[in-house]
Short mmCIF file of C-alpha atoms and ligand atoms in Angstrom, two decimals:
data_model
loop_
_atom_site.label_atom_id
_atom_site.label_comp_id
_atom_site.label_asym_id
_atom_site.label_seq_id
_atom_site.Cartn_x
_atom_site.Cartn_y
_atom_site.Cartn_z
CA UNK A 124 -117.78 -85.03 8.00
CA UNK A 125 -115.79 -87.38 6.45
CA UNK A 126 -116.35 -88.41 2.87
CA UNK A 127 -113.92 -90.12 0.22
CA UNK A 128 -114.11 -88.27 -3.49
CA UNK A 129 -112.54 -90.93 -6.13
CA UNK A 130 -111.32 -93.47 -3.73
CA UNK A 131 -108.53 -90.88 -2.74
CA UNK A 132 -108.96 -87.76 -1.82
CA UNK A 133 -111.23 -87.59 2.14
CA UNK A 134 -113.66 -84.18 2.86
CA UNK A 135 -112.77 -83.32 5.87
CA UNK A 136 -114.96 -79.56 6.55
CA UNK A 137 -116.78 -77.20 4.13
CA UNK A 138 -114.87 -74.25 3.98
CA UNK A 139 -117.78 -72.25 1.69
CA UNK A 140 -120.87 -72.33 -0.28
CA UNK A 141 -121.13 -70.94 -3.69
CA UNK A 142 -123.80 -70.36 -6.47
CA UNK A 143 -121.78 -73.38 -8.54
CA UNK A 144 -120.57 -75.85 -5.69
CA UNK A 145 -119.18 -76.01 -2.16
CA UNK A 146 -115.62 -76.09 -1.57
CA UNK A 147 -114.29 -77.96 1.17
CA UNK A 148 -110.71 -78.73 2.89
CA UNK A 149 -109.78 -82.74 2.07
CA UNK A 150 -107.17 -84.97 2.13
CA UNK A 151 -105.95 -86.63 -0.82
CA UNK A 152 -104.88 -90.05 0.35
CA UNK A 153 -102.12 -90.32 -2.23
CA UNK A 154 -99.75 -87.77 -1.37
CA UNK A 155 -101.00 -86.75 2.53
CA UNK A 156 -101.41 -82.81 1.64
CA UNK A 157 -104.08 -81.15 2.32
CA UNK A 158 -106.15 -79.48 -0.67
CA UNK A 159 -109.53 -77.55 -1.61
CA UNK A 160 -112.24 -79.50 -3.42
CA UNK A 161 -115.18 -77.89 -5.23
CA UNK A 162 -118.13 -80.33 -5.32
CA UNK A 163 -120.68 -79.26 -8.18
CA UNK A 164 -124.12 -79.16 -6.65
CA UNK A 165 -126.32 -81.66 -7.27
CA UNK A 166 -128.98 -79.60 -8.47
CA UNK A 167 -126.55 -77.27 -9.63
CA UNK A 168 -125.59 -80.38 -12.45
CA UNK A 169 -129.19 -80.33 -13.55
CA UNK A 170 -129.06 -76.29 -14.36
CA UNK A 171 -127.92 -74.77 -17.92
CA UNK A 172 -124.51 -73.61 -18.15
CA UNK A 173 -123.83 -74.80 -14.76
CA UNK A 174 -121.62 -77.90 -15.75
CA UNK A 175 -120.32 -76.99 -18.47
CA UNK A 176 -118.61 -73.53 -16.68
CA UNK A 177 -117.54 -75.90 -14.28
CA UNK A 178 -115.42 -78.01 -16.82
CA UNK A 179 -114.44 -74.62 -18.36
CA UNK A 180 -112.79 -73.92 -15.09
CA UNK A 181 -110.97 -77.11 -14.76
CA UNK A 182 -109.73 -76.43 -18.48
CA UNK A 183 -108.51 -72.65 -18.09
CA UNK A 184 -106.74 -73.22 -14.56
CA UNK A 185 -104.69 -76.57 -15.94
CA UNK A 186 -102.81 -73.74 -18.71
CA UNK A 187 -102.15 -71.13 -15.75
CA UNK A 188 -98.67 -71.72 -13.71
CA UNK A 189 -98.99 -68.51 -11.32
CA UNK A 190 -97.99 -67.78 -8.04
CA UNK A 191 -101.34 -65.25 -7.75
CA UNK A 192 -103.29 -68.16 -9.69
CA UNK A 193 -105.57 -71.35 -7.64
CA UNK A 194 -103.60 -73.83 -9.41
CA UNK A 195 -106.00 -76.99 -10.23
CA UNK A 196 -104.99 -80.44 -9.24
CA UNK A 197 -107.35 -82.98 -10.50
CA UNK A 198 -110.63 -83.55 -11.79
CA UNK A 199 -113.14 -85.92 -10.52
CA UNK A 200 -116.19 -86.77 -12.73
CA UNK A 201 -118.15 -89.87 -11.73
CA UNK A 202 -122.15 -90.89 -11.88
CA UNK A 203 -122.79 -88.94 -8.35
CA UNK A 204 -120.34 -86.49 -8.26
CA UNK A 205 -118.35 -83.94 -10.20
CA UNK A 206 -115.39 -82.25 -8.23
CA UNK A 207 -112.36 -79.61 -9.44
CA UNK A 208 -109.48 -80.46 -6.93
CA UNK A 209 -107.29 -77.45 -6.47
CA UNK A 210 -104.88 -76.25 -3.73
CA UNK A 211 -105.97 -75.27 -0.36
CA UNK A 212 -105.55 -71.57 0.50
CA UNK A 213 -105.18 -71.45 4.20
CA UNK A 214 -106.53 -68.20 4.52
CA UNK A 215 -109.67 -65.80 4.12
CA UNK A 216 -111.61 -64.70 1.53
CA UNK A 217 -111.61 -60.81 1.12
CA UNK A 218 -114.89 -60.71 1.11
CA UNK A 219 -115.42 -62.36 4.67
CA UNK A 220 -112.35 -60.29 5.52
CA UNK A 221 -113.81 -57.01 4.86
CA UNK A 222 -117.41 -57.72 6.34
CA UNK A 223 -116.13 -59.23 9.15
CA UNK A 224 -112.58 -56.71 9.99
CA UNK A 225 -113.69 -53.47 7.97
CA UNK A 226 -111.93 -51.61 5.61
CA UNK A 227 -108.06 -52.46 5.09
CA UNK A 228 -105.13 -50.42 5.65
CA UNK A 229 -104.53 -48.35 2.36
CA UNK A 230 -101.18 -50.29 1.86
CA UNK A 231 -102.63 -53.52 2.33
CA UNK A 232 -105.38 -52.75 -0.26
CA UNK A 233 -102.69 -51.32 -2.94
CA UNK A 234 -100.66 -54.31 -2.43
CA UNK A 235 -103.93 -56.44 -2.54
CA UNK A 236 -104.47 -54.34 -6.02
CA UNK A 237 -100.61 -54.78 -7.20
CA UNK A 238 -100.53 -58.55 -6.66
CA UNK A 239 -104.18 -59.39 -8.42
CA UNK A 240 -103.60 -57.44 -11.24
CA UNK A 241 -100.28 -59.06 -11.69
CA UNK A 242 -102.21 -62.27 -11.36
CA UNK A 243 -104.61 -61.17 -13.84
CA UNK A 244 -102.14 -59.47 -16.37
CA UNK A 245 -100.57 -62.98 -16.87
CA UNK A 246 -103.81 -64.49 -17.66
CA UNK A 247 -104.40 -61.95 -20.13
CA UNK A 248 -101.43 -62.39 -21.50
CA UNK A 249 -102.33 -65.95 -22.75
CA UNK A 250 -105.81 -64.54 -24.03
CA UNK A 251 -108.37 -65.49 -21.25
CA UNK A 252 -110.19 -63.26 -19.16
CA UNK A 253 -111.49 -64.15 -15.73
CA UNK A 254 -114.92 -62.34 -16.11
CA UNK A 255 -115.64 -62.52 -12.00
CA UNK A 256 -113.26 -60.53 -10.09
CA UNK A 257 -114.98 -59.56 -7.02
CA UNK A 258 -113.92 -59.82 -3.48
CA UNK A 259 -115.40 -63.62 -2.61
CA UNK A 260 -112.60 -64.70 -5.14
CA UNK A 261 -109.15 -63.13 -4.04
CA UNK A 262 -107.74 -65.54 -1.30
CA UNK A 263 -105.82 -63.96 0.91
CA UNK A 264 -103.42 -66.72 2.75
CA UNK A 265 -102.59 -66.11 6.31
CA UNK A 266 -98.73 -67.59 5.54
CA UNK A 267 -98.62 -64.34 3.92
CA UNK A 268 -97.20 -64.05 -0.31
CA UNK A 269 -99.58 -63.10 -2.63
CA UNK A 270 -103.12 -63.36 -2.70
CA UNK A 271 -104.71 -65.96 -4.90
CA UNK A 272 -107.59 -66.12 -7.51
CA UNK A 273 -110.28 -68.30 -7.51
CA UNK A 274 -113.18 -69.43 -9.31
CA UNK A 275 -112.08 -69.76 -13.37
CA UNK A 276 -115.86 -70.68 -13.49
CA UNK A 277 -117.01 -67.69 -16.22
CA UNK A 278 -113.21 -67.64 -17.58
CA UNK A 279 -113.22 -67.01 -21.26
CA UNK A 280 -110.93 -66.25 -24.88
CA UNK A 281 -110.83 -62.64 -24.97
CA UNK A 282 -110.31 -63.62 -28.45
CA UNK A 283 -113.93 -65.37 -29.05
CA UNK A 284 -116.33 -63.01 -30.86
CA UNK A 285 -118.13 -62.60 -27.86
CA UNK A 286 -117.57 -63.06 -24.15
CA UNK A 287 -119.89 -65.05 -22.08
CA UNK A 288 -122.42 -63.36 -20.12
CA UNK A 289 -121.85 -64.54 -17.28
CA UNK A 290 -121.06 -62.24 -13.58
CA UNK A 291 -121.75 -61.20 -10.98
CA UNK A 292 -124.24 -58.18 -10.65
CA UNK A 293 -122.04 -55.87 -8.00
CA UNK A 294 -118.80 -56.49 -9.67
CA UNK A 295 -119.80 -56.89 -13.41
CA UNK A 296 -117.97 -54.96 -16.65
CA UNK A 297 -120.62 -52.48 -18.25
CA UNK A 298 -119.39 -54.11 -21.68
CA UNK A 299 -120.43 -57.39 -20.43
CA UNK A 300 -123.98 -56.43 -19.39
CA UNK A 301 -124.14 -54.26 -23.21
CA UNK A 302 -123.57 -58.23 -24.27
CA UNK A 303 -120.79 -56.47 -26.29
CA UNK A 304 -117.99 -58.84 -25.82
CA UNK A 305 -115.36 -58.33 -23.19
CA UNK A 306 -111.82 -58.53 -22.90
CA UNK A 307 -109.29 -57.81 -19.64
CA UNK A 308 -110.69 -54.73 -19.25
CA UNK A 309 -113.57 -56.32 -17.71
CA UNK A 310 -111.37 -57.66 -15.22
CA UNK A 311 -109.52 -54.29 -14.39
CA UNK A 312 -112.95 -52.82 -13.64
CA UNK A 313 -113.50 -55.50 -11.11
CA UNK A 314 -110.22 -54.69 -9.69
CA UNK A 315 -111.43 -51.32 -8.61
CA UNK A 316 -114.58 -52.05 -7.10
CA UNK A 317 -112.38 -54.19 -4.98
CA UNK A 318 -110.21 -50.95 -4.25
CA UNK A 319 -113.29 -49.07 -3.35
CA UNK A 320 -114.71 -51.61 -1.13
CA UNK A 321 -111.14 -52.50 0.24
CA UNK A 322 -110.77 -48.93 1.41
CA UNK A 323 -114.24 -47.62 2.41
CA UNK A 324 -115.92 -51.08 3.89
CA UNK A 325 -118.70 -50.73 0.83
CA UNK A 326 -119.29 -52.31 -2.45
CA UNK A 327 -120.43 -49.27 -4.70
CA UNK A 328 -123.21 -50.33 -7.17
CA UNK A 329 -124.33 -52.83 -4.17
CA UNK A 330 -128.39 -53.37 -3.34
CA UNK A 331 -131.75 -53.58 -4.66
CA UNK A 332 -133.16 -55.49 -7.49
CA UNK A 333 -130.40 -57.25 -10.36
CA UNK A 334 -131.86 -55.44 -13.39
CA UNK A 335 -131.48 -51.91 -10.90
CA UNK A 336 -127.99 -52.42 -9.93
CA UNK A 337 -126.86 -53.62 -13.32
CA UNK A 338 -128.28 -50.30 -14.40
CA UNK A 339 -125.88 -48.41 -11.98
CA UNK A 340 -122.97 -49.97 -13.74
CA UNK A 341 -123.66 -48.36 -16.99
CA UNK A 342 -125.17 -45.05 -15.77
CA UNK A 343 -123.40 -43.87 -12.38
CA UNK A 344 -119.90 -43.84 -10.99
CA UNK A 345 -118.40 -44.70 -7.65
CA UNK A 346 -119.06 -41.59 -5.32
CA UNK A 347 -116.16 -40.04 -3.26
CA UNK A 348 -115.54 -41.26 0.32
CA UNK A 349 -114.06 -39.31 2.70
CA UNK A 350 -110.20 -38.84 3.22
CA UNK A 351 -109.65 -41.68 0.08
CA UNK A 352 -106.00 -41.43 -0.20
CA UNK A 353 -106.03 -39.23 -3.72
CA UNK A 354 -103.61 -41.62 -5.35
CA UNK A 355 -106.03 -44.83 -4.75
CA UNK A 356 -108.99 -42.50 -6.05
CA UNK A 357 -107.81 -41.92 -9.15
CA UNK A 358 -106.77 -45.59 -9.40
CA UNK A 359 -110.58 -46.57 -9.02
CA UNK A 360 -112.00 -44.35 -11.31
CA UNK A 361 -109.54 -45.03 -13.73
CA UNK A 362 -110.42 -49.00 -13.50
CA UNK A 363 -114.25 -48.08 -13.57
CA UNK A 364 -114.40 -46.09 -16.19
CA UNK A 365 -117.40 -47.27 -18.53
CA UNK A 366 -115.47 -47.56 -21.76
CA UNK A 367 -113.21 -50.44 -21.44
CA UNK A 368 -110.82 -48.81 -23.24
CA UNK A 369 -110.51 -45.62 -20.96
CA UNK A 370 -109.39 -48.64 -18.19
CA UNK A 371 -105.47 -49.49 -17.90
CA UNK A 372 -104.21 -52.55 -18.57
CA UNK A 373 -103.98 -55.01 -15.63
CA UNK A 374 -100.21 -54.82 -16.32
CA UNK A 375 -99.95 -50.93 -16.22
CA UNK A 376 -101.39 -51.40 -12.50
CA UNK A 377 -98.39 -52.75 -10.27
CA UNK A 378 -96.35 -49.96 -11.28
CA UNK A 379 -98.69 -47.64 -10.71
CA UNK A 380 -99.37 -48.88 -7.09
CA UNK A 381 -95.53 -49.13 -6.34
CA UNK A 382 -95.43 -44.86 -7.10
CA UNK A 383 -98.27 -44.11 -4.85
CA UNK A 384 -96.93 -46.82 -2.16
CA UNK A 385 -94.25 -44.04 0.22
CA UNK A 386 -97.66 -42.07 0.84
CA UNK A 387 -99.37 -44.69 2.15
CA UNK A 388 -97.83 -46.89 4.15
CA UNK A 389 -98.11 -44.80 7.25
CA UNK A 390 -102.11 -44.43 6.43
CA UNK A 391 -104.60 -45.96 9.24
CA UNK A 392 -107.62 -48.02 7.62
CA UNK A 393 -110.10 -45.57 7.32
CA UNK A 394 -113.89 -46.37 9.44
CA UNK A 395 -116.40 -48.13 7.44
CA UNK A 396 -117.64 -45.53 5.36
CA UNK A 397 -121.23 -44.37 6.84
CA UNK A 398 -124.45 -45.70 5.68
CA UNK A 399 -126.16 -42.58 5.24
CA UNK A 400 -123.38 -41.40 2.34
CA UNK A 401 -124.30 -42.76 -1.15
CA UNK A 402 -121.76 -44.73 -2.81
CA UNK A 403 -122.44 -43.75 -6.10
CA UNK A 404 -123.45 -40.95 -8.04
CA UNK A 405 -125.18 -39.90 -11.97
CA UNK A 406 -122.86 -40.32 -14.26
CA UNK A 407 -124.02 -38.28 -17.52
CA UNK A 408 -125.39 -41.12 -20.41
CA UNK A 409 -123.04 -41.88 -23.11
CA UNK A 410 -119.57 -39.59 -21.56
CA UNK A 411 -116.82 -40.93 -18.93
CA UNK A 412 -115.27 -38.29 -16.80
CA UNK A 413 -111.86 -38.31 -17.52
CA UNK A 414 -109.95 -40.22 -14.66
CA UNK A 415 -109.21 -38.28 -11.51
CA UNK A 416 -111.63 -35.29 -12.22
CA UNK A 417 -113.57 -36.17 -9.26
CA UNK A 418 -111.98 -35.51 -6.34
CA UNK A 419 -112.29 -37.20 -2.82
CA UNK A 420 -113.87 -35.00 -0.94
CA UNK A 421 -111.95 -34.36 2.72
CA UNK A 422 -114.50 -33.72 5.31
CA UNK A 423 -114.70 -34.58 8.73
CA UNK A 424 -116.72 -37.77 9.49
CA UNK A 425 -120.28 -37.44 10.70
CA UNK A 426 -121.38 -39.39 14.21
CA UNK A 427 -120.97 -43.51 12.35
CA UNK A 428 -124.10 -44.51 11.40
CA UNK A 429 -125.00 -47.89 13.16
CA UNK A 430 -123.45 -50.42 10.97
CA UNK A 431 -126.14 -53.03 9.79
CA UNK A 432 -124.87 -56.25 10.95
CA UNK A 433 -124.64 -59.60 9.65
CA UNK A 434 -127.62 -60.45 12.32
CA UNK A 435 -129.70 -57.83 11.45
CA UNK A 436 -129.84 -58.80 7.98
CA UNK A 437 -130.78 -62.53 8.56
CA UNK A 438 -133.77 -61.26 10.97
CA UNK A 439 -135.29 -59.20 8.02
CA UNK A 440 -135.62 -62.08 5.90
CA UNK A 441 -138.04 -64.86 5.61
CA UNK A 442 -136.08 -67.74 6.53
CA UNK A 443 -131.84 -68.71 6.50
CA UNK A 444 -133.06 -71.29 3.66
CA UNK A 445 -135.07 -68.38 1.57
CA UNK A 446 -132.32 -66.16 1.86
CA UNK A 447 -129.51 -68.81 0.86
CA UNK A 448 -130.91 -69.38 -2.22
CA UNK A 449 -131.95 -65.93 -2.94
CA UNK A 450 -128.09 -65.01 -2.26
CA UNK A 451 -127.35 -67.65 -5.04
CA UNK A 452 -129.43 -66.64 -7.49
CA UNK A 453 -128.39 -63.36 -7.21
CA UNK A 454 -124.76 -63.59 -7.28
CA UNK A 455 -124.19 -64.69 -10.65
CA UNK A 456 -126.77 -64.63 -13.25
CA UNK A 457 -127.00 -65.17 -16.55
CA UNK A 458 -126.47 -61.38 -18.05
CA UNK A 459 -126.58 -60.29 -21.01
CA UNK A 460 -129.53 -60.35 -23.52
CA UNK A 461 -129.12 -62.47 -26.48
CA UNK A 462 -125.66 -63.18 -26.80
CA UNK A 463 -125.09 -65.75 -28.77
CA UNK A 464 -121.67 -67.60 -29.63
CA UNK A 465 -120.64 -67.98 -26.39
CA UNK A 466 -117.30 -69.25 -26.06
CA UNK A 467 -116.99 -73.12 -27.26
CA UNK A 468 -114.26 -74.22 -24.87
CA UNK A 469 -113.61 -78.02 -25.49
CA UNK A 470 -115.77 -78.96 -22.27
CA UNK A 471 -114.99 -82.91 -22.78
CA UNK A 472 -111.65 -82.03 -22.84
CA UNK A 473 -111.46 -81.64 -19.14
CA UNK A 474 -112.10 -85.01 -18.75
CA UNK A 475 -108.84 -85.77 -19.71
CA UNK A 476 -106.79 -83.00 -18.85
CA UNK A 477 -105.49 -84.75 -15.98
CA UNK A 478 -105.64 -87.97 -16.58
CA UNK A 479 -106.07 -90.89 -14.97
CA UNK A 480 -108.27 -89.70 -12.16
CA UNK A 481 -111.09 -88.63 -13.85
CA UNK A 482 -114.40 -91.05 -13.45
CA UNK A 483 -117.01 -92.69 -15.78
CA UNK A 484 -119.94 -90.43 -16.37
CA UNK A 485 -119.11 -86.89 -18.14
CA UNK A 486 -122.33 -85.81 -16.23
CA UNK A 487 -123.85 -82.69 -18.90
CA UNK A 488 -120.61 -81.34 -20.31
CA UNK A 489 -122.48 -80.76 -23.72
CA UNK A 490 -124.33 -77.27 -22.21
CA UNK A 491 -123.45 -73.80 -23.06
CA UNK A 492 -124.73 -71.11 -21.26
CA UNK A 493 -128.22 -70.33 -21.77
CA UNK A 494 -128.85 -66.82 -24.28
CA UNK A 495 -131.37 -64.80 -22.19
CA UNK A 496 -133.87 -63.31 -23.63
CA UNK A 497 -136.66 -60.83 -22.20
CA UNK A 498 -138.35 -63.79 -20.94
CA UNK A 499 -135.75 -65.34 -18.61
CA UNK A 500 -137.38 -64.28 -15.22
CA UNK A 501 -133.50 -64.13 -13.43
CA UNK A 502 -133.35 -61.02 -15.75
CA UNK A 503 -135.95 -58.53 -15.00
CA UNK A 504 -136.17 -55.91 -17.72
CA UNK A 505 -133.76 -53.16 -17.10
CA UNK A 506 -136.34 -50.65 -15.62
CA UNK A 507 -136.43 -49.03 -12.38
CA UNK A 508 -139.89 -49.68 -10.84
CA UNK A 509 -140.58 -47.50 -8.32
CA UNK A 510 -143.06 -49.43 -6.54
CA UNK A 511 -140.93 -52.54 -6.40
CA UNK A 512 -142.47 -53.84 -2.73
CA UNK A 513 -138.03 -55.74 -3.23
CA UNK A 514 -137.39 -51.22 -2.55
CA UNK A 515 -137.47 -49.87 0.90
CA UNK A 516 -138.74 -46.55 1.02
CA UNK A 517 -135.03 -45.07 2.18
CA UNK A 518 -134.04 -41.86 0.14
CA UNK A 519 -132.89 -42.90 -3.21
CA UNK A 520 -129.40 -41.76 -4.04
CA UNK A 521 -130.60 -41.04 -7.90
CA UNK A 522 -134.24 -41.47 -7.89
CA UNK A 523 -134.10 -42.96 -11.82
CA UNK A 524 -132.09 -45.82 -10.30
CA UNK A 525 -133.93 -46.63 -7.57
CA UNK A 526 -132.97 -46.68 -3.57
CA UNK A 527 -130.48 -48.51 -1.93
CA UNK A 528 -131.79 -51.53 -0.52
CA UNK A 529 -130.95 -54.96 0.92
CA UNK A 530 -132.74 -57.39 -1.07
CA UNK A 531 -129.26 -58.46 -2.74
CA UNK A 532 -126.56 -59.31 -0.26
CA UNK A 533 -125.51 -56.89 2.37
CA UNK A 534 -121.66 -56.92 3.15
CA UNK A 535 -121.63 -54.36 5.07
CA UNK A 536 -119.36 -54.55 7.76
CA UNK A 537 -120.06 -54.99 11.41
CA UNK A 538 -119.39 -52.57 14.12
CA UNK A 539 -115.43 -51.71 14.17
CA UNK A 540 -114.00 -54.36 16.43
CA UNK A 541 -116.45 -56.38 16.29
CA UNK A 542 -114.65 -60.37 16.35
CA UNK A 543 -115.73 -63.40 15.16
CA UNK A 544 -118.84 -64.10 17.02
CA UNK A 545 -120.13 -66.71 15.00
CA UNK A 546 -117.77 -69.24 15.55
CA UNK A 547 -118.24 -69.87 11.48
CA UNK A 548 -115.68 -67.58 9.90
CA UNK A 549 -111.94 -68.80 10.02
CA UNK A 550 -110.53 -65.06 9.71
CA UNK A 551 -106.88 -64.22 9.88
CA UNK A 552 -105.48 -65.01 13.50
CA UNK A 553 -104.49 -62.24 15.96
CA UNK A 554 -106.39 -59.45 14.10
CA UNK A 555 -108.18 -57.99 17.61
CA UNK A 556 -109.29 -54.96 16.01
CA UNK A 557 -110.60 -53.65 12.84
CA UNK A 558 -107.74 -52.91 10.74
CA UNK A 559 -105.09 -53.56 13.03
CA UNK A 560 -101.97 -55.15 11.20
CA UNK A 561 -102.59 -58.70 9.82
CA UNK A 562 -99.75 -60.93 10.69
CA UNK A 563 -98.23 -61.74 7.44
CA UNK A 564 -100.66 -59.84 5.80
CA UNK A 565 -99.54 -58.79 2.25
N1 LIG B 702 -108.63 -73.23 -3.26
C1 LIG B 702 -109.32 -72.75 -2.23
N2 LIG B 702 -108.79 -72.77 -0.98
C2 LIG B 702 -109.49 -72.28 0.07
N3 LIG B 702 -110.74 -71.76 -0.03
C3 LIG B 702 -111.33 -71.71 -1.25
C4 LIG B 702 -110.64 -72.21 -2.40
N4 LIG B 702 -111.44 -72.03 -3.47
C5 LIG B 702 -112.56 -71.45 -3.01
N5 LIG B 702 -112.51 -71.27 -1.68
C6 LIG B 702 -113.57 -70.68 -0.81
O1 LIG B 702 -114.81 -71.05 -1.34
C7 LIG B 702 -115.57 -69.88 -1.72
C8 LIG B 702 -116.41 -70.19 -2.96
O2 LIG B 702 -115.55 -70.62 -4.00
P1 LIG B 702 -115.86 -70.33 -5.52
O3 LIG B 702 -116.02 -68.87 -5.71
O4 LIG B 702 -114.86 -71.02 -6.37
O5 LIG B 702 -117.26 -71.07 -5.68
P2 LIG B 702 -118.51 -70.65 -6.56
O6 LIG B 702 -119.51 -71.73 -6.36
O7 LIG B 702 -118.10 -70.40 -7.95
O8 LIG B 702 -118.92 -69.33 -5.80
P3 LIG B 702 -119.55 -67.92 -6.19
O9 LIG B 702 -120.98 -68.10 -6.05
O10 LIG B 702 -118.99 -67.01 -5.13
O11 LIG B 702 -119.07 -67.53 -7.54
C9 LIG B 702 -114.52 -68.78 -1.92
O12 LIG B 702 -115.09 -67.50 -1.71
C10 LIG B 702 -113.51 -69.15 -0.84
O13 LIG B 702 -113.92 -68.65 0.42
#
């Protein structure tokens, strides 16, 4: 394709699809370099919450200077189009990486942790939270240096009365879905369900209805895997402990990382953690274990289940097109339950936050973020129905939260070695086999 965005900058390919836009690799004419553009969807514009987030993001990334930070280059607003214009991460998202290479090396993951959290610590430090840390938004380059973060789309003050409730279901803060305000510590939390997934191939809290697996983030925690490298277990239970303020700081975590570092960088990835082992477990109502009391448990690995692949998953649904837009709606709703003063970020302010490149129409930049209330169908109310036809009849891990199932999106990783056989996913060069050594790789 080749389209021109504000007389200057030229689409070349889409790189990814998103619930908010589609991000492709352009040109801007001006300068020759090559950059990322985020195109809103057009139907996307029409949506509550959706534009305005959208100028939120443009606003929060032009204050960030960070090296771990998607720095934002321009803004392009017109009658057709609205566009954030940011630099292009030659690279892979870690959540392609993982469901298409498998678990990382235990290094690579605490350096993966070290680097985000520093990322996120500095954003703290100037009051805004990124409220959707989760694997589809840590770029990691193939030049190597730190990973970047993506997608300021749900960023927020930590100071407003109460965050947004925005996120998405698998990676979102308990705090945020109490509609209870949140602050860093939302962020930290996301940080380790990356570590688990990082390590053991999985996403924890992952499957079955929204209302279900919001559920899981309030009443279970992340189950052992086997032969987790002790020091990285206690680092994810720390981060998903249900009281935020049980969680470190983000800027506690690079040090801790750096101590545990001389025992791991000798550590193989570990297989994709089998399908038959739950990923999460009861967690008793209204106490958090204190961090580390759960130990990994070391046990020999069972025969590997077969590893649903990305195939199998688009045969069991209706249609690629049915299944798309189920994906969307499901990875980010609208959360909480009657939160009201959402954050008021100046959205017209974007407009001129950079300038003279900004079009004519400000599109909808007057919308805030919808309150839900019981009636909002995207949030079903948070009971587990057992005869849910969206449930497969697999044995449920904790019957009162209902069974693990694939009706939200299924990451799990192919078979071990298993390439790029799609031809669609630009993954980091040279990397033959699951876990072997990325080139560069952080
Ligand atoms: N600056 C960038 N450089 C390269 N690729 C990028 C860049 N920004 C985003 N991407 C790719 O586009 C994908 C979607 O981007 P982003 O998360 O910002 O969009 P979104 O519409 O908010 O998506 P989501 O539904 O995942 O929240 C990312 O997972 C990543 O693969």
């Amino acid at each position: 394709m080749t389209e021109r965005l504000a007389d200057r900058y030229v689409l070349e390919t889409e790189l990814a699809r998103g619930a908010a836009g589609t991000v492709y690799r352009a040109v801007d004419t001006a300068t020759g370099e090559k950059v990322a553009v985020k195109v809103l969807r057009h139907e996307a514009a029409a949506e509550p919450g959706v534009v305005s987030a959208f100028l939120d993001e443009a606003e929060v990334l032009a204050e960030i200077d960070h090296p771990g930070i998607v720095r934002p280059r321009d803004f392009v607003a017109t009658d057709e189009v609205m566009a954030l214009v940011m630099d292009l991460v030659e690279g892979v998202d870690l959540r392609r990486q993982i469901r298409e290479r498998g678990p990382l090396r235990p290094a690579q993951a605490a350096r993966i942790v070290s680097q985000l959290a520093a990322a996120l610590a500095a954003i703290h430090a100037v009051g805004i939270v990124h409220g959707d840390v989760k694997p589809g938004n840590v770029l990691v380059p193939f030049a190597g240096g730190s990973v970047r973060l993506a997608d300021f789309g749900v960023a927020h003050r930590s100071t407003a009365e109460y965050g947004p409730t925005h996120g998405t279901p698998e990676y979102v803060a308990p705090e945020i879905i109490d509609g209870a305000g949140s602050s860093g510590k939302a962020d930290v939390y996301g940080i380790g369900l990356i570590l688990y997934e990082m390590l053991s191939g999985r996403s924890p809290y992952r499957g079955g209805p929204v209302d279900v697996v919001l559920k899981r983030h309030r009443e279970c925690a992340p189950a052992p895997f086997p032969n987790c490298p002790p020091q990285l277990w206690s680092l994810i239970l720390a981060c998903t402990q249900v009281d935020p303020e049980l969680r470190p700081d983000a800027a506690d975590l690079p040090s801790r990382v750096q101590l545990a570092m001389p025992s791991l960088e000798t550590l193989p990835p570990l297989p994709v953690m089998p399908a038959d082992l739950p990923t999460y477990q009861s967690r008793q109502v209204g106490t958090n274990r204190p961090e580390g009391t759960v130990p990994p448990v070391e046990m020999s690995y069972p025969e590997p289940a077969a590893a649903t692949s990305v195939m199998q998953i688009a045969a069991t649904t209706s249609s690629v097109e049915d299944s798309a837009a189920r994906e969307r709606r499901n990875r980010r709703v609208l959360i909480g339950a009657g939160v009201g003063a959402v954050v008021a970020l100046a959205t017209l302010g974007a407009y001129v936050l950079f300038g003279g490149n900004s079009g004519d129409g400000p599109g909808d930049p007057g919308q805030q973020p919808a309150a839900v209330t019981s009636e909002n169908p995207e949030i079903p109310s948070p009971t587990t129905d057992p005869t849910d036809p969206e449930t497969d009849s697999a044995p449920s891990q904790d019957p009162t939260l209902g069974p693990e199932t694939d009706s939200t999106e299924d990451d799990t990783p192919t078979d071990p070695g298993d390439g790029n056989d799609n031809g669609e996913i630009p993954l980091v060069p040279g990397q033959e086999q699951l876990g072997s050594p990325l080139p560069q790789f952080p």
